[in-house]
XYZ file of C-alpha atoms in Angstrom:
129
model
C 133.919 50.096 105.459
C 137.093 49.651 103.409
C 139.504 52.505 102.749
C 138.182 53.085 99.184
C 134.647 53.417 100.440
C 135.844 55.812 103.205
C 137.579 58.001 100.585
C 134.415 58.143 98.495
C 132.376 59.043 101.508
C 134.734 61.953 102.359
C 134.690 63.122 98.789
C 130.878 63.229 98.889
C 131.032 66.034 101.360
C 134.432 67.534 100.585
C 133.224 71.083 99.785
C 133.100 73.064 103.056
C 131.720 76.512 103.768
C 134.436 78.566 105.321
C 131.818 80.629 107.211
C 129.652 78.069 108.896
C 131.641 74.841 108.151
C 128.592 73.142 106.509
C 129.691 70.558 103.872
C 128.419 69.832 100.348
C 128.883 67.135 97.832
C 129.806 69.550 95.075
C 131.191 72.992 94.503
C 127.960 74.221 92.870
C 125.804 73.482 95.957
C 128.410 75.227 98.084
C 128.421 78.315 95.866
C 124.592 78.533 96.048
C 124.809 78.046 99.800
C 127.219 80.870 100.289
C 124.787 83.435 98.982
C 122.809 82.839 102.151
C 125.653 84.423 104.095
C 125.821 87.307 101.457
C 122.213 88.182 101.834
C 121.015 85.538 99.471
C 120.055 87.729 96.461
C 122.538 87.129 93.678
C 120.194 87.867 90.710
C 119.633 91.580 89.819
C 117.161 93.108 87.458
C 119.057 95.109 84.916
C 116.041 97.527 84.531
C 115.248 98.500 88.075
C 117.982 96.939 90.230
C 115.678 94.790 92.329
C 117.445 91.597 93.605
C 116.276 87.981 93.777
C 117.477 84.784 95.286
C 116.382 82.615 92.400
C 116.776 83.124 88.622
C 113.147 82.100 88.165
C 111.957 84.894 90.324
C 113.994 87.388 88.344
C 112.569 85.995 85.080
C 109.038 86.350 86.427
C 109.807 89.906 87.710
C 111.074 91.018 84.286
C 107.564 90.376 82.867
C 106.386 93.323 84.932
C 108.673 95.589 82.851
C 108.155 93.978 79.401
C 104.390 93.257 79.773
C 105.059 89.746 78.537
C 102.517 87.083 79.538
C 103.931 83.765 78.306
C 101.317 81.375 79.783
C 98.149 81.417 77.595
C 94.837 79.637 78.158
C 94.244 77.299 75.277
C 90.482 77.646 75.679
C 89.908 81.372 75.694
C 93.291 82.859 74.902
C 93.734 84.911 78.068
C 97.411 85.205 79.082
C 99.262 85.327 82.405
C 102.656 86.028 83.683
C 102.702 83.066 86.076
C 101.819 79.489 85.287
C 100.030 79.124 88.556
C 97.597 81.940 87.593
C 96.835 80.114 84.380
C 96.240 76.861 86.268
C 93.831 78.664 88.716
C 92.049 80.426 85.695
C 91.457 77.177 83.814
C 89.093 75.987 86.616
C 86.685 78.718 85.457
C 86.266 76.792 82.193
C 86.102 73.313 83.730
C 83.731 74.123 86.578
C 86.084 72.337 88.886
C 85.663 73.283 92.583
C 88.108 71.199 94.522
C 88.004 73.240 97.843
C 85.020 72.339 100.039
C 83.791 74.256 103.038
C 82.463 71.812 105.679
C 80.820 74.666 107.623
C 78.494 75.897 104.790
C 78.512 72.864 102.586
C 79.703 74.841 99.519
C 82.517 74.173 97.119
C 84.916 76.664 95.602
C 87.311 76.872 92.630
C 90.022 78.618 94.730
C 91.386 78.274 98.138
C 91.601 81.661 99.890
C 93.160 81.162 103.274
C 92.529 84.748 104.408
C 89.001 85.210 103.060
C 87.233 82.159 104.289
C 88.054 82.455 107.970
C 86.748 86.072 107.893
C 83.500 84.894 106.328
C 83.066 82.173 108.852
C 83.711 84.367 111.860
C 81.487 87.154 110.402
C 78.613 84.804 109.742
C 78.934 83.213 113.175
C 78.966 86.585 114.835
C 75.914 87.897 112.988
C 73.974 84.685 113.502
C 74.425 85.036 117.260
C 72.874 88.557 117.257
C-alpha cells in the first residue's frame, strides 16, 4: 500500500470515541454512537417527556397524543399509526395466509409467536387425556 492509500485508510476511521476508543468513518456516526454511552435516548417528546433512541420512534409515539393515523388502507379506508399494521391489515382483503402450521395443516394471515405454541401444547395435552 502506497503512502496515499495509507492516509486514506486512516482517514476512513479518523473519528474516535473518547470513551471506548471505537473508530468511525465520519463525525455523524461517532455522534450517534456516543448516545449509547449517554443512555442512548436523545429524542424527547415535547408533550409527555418520554425519550427515544430513534427519531422515527418519537414520530410514531407522537401519534398517540395527536390521534393521527397516517397509513390508510386504499381498499376500505381504515387508518393506522404504523405502516406494519396497515400491511398486516391488508391481508384481510387479499385472503393471503402466508403462515402455515405443519402440526395442524392450517394457514394463517398472521404469525403470532406467543399464541401458536400455547395452542399446540394445549391441544397435545388435552389429546393425551
